[in-house]
mmCIF file of C-alpha atoms in Angstrom:
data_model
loop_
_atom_site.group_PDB
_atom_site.id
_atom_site.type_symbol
_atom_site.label_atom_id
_atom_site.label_comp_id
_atom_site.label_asym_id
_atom_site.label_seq_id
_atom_site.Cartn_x
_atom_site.Cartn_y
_atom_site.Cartn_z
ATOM 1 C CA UNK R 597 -39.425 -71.369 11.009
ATOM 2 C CA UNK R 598 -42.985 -70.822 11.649
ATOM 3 C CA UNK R 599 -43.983 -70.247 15.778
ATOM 4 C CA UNK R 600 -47.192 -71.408 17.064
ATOM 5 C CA UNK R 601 -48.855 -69.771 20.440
ATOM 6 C CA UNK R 602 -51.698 -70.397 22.229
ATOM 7 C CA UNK R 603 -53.734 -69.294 25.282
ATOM 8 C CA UNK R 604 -56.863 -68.231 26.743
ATOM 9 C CA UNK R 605 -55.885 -64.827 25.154
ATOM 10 C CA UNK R 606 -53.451 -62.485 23.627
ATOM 11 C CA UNK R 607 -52.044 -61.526 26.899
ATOM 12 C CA UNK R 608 -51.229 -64.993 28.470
ATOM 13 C CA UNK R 609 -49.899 -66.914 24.909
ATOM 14 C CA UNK R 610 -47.485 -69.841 25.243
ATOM 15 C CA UNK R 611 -45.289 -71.160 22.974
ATOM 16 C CA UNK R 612 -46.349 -74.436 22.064
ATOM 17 C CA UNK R 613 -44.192 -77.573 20.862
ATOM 18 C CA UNK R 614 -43.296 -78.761 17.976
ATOM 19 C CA UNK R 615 -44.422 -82.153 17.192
ATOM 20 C CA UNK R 616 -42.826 -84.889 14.917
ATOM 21 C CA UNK R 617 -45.995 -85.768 12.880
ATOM 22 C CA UNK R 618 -49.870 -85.368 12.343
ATOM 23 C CA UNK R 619 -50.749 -88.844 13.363
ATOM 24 C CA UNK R 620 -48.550 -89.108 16.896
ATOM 25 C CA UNK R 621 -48.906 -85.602 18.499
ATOM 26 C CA UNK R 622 -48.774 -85.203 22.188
ATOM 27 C CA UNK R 623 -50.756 -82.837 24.117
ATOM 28 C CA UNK R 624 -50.058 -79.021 23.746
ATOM 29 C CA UNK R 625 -47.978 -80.210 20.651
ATOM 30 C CA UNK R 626 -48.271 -79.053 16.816
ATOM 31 C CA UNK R 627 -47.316 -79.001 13.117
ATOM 32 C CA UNK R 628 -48.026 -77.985 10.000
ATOM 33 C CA UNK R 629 -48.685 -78.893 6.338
ATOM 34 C CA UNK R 630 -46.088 -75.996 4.868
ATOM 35 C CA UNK R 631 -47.314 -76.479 1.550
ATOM 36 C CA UNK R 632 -51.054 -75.270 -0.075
ATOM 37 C CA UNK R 633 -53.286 -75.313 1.861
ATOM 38 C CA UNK R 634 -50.882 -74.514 4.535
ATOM 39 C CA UNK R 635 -53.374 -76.608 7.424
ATOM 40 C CA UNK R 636 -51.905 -76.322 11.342
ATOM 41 C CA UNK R 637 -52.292 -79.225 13.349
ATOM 42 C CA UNK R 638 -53.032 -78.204 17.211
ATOM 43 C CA UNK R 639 -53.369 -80.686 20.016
ATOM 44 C CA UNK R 640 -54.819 -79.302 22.893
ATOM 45 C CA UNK R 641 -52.961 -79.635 25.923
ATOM 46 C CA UNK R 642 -54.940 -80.787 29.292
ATOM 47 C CA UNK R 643 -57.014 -78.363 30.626
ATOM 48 C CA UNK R 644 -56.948 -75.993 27.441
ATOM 49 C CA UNK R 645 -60.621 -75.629 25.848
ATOM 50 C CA UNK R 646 -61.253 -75.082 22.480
ATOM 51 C CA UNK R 647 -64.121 -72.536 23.249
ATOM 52 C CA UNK R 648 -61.690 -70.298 24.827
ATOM 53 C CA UNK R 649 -58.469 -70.799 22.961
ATOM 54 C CA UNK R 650 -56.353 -68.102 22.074
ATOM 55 C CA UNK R 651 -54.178 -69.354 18.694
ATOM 56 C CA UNK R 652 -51.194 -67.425 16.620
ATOM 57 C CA UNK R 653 -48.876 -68.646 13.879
ATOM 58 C CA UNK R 654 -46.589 -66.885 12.503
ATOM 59 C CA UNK R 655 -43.216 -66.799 10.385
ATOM 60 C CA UNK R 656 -41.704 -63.457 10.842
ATOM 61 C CA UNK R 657 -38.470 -62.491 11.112
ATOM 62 C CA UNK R 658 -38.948 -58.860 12.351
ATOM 63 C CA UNK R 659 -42.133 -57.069 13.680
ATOM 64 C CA UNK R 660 -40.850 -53.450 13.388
ATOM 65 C CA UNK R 661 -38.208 -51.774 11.953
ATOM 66 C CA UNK R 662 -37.735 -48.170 11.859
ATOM 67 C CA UNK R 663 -36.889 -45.592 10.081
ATOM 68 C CA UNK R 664 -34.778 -42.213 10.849
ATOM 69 C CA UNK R 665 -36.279 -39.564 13.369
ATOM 70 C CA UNK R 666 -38.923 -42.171 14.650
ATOM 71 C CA UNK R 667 -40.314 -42.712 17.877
ATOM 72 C CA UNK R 668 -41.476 -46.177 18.322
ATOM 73 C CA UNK R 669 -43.688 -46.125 21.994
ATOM 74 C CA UNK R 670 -46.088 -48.497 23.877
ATOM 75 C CA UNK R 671 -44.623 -51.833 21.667
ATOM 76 C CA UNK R 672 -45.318 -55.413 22.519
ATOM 77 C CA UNK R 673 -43.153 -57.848 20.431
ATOM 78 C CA UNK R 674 -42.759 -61.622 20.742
ATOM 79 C CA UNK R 675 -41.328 -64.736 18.813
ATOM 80 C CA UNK R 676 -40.065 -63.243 15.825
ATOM 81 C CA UNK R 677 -36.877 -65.274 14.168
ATOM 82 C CA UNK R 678 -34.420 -62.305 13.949
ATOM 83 C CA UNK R 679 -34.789 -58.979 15.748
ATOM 84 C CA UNK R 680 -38.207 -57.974 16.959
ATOM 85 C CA UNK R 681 -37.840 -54.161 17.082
ATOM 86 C CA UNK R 682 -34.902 -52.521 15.467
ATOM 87 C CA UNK R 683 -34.399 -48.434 16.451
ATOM 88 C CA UNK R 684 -32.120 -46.357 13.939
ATOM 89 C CA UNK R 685 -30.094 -43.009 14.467
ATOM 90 C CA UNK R 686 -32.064 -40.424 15.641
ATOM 91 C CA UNK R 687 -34.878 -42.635 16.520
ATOM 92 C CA UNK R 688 -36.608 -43.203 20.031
ATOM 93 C CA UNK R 689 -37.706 -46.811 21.421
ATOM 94 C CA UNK R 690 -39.599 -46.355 24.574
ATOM 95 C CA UNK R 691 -41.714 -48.610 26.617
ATOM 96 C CA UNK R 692 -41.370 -51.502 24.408
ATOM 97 C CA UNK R 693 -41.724 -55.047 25.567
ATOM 98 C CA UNK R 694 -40.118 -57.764 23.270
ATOM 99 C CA UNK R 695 -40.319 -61.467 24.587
ATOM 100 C CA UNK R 696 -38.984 -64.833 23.552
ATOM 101 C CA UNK R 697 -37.397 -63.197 19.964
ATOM 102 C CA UNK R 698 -33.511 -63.997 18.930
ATOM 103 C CA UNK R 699 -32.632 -60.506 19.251
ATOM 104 C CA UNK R 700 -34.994 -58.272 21.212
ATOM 105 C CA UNK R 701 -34.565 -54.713 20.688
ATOM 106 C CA UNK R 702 -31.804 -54.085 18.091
ATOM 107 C CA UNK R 703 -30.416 -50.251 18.219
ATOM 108 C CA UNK R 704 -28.394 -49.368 14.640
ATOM 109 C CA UNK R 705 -26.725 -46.329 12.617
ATOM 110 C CA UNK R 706 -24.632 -44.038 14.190
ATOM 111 C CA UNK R 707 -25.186 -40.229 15.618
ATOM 112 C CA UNK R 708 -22.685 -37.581 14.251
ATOM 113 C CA UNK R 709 -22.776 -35.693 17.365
ATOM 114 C CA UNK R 710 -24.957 -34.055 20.589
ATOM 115 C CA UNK R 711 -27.224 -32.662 18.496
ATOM 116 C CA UNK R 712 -27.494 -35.879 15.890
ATOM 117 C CA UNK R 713 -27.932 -38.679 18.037
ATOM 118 C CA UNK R 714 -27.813 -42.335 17.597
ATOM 119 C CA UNK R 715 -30.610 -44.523 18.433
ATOM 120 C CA UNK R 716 -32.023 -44.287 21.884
ATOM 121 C CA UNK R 717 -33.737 -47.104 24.276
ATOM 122 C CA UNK R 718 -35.466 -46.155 27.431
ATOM 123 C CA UNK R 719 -38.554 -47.607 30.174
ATOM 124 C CA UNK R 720 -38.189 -50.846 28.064
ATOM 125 C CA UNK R 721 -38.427 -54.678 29.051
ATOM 126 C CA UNK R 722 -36.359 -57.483 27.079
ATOM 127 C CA UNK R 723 -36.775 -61.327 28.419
ATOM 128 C CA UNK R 724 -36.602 -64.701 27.047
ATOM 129 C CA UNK R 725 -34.425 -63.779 24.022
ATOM 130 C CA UNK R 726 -31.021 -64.685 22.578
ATOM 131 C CA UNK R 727 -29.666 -61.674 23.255
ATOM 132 C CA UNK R 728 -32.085 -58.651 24.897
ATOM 133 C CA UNK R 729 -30.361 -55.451 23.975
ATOM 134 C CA UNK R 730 -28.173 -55.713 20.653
ATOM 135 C CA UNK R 731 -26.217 -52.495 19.791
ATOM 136 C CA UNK R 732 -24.973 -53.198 16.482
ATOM 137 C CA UNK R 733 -22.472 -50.766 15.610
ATOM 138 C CA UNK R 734 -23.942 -47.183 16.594
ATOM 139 C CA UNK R 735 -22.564 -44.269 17.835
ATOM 140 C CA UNK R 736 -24.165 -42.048 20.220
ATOM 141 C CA UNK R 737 -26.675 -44.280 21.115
ATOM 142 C CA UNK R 738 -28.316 -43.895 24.637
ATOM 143 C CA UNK R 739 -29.474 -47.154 26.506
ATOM 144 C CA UNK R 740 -31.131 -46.135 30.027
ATOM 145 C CA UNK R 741 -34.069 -47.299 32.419
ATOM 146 C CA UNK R 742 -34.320 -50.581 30.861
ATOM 147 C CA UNK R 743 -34.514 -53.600 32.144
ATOM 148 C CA UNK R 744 -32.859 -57.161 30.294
ATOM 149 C CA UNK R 745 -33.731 -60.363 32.295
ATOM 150 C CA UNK R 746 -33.410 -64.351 31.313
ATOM 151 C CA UNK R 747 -32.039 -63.884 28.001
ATOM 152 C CA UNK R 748 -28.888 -65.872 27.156
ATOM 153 C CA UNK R 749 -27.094 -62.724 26.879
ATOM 154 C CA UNK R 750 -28.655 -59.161 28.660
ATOM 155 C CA UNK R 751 -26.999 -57.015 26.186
ATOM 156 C CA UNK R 752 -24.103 -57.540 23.361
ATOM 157 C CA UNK R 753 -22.009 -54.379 22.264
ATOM 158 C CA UNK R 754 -20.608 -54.678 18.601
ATOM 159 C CA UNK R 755 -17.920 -53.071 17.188
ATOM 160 C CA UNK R 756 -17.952 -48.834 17.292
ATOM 161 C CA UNK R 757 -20.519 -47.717 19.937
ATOM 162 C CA UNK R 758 -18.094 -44.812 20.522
ATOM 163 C CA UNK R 759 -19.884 -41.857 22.716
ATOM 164 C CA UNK R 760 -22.707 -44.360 23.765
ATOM 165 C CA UNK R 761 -24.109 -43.912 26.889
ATOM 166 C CA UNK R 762 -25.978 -46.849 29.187
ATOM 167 C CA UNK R 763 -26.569 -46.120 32.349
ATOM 168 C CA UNK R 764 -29.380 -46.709 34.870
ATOM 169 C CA UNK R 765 -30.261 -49.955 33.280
ATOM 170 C CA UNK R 766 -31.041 -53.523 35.394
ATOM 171 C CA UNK R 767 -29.147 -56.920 33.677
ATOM 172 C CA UNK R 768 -30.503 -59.653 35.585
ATOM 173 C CA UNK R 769 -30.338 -63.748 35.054
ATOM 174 C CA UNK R 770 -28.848 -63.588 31.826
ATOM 175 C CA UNK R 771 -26.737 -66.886 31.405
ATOM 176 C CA UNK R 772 -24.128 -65.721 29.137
ATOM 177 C CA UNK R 773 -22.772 -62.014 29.243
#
């Protein structure tokens, strides 16, 4: 589905509503004509000018997904429809930020050993997703100095993370796990 944001700029953008149709939208509300010429419809909410608005669409599923022997550093991420940044054996995520995504920072493929790792995840920041910190069957992945906050789930384990190591990481107001 497409996601519409808006705010006085890139830094401070809110995900607006969905509204039902062109001709009774609410304030802050929009929607779009999905076939050619693809027009959005914005309402402006109270107080928002159109001088100084801030507007993104978008209808993306993932914003990055690595390769092998990677380091992906200094990432923001938000509202993507599947998983925002995905980190593969022997690659490094650090100091990535993913916000309001289904899966936040997705960490795949499996190490063979100390000197092959898995995918690492450090000095990140996951909130407002389905699920922050995914680990979809790796081995020797290494999870540390994150933090995972207000996401229905702070981290799900899938089958196999044999030899993984988490440690020093902060799981706070998750509702489900």
């Amino acid at each position: 589905p497409l996601i519409v944001a808006a705010g006085p700029s890139i830094g401070n953008l809110a995900k607006k509503t969905l509204g039902g149709s062109v001709s009774a939208l609410n304030p802050g509300e929009w929607i779009s004509d999905l076939i050619a010429p693809y027009v959005l419809y914005c309402r402006l909410a109270d107080g928002e000018d159109i001088s100084t608005l801030h507007i993104e669409a978008g209808k993306r599923n993932n914003a990055i997904l690595s390769s092998a022997y990677n380091t992906l550093r200094d990432i923001i991420a938000r509202y993507t429809n599947d998983v925002a940044v995905q980190v593969v054996a022997g690659s490094i995520g650090e100091r990535i930020e993913v916000y309001d995504s289904l899966n936040g920072v997705s960490l795949s493929g499996s190490g063979s050993g100390v000197n092959a790792l898995g995918p690492t995840l450090r000095y990140s920041v996951v909130t407002g997703n389905t699920t922050g910190i995914y680990l979809s069957i790796p081995r020797y992945a290494r999870v540390y100095n994150n933090v995972s906050y207000g996401n229905s789930m702070g981290i799900y384990v899938q089958l196999w993370a044999h030899n993984s190591i988490l440690k020093n990481n902060i799981f706070s107001g998750n509702t489900d796990y």
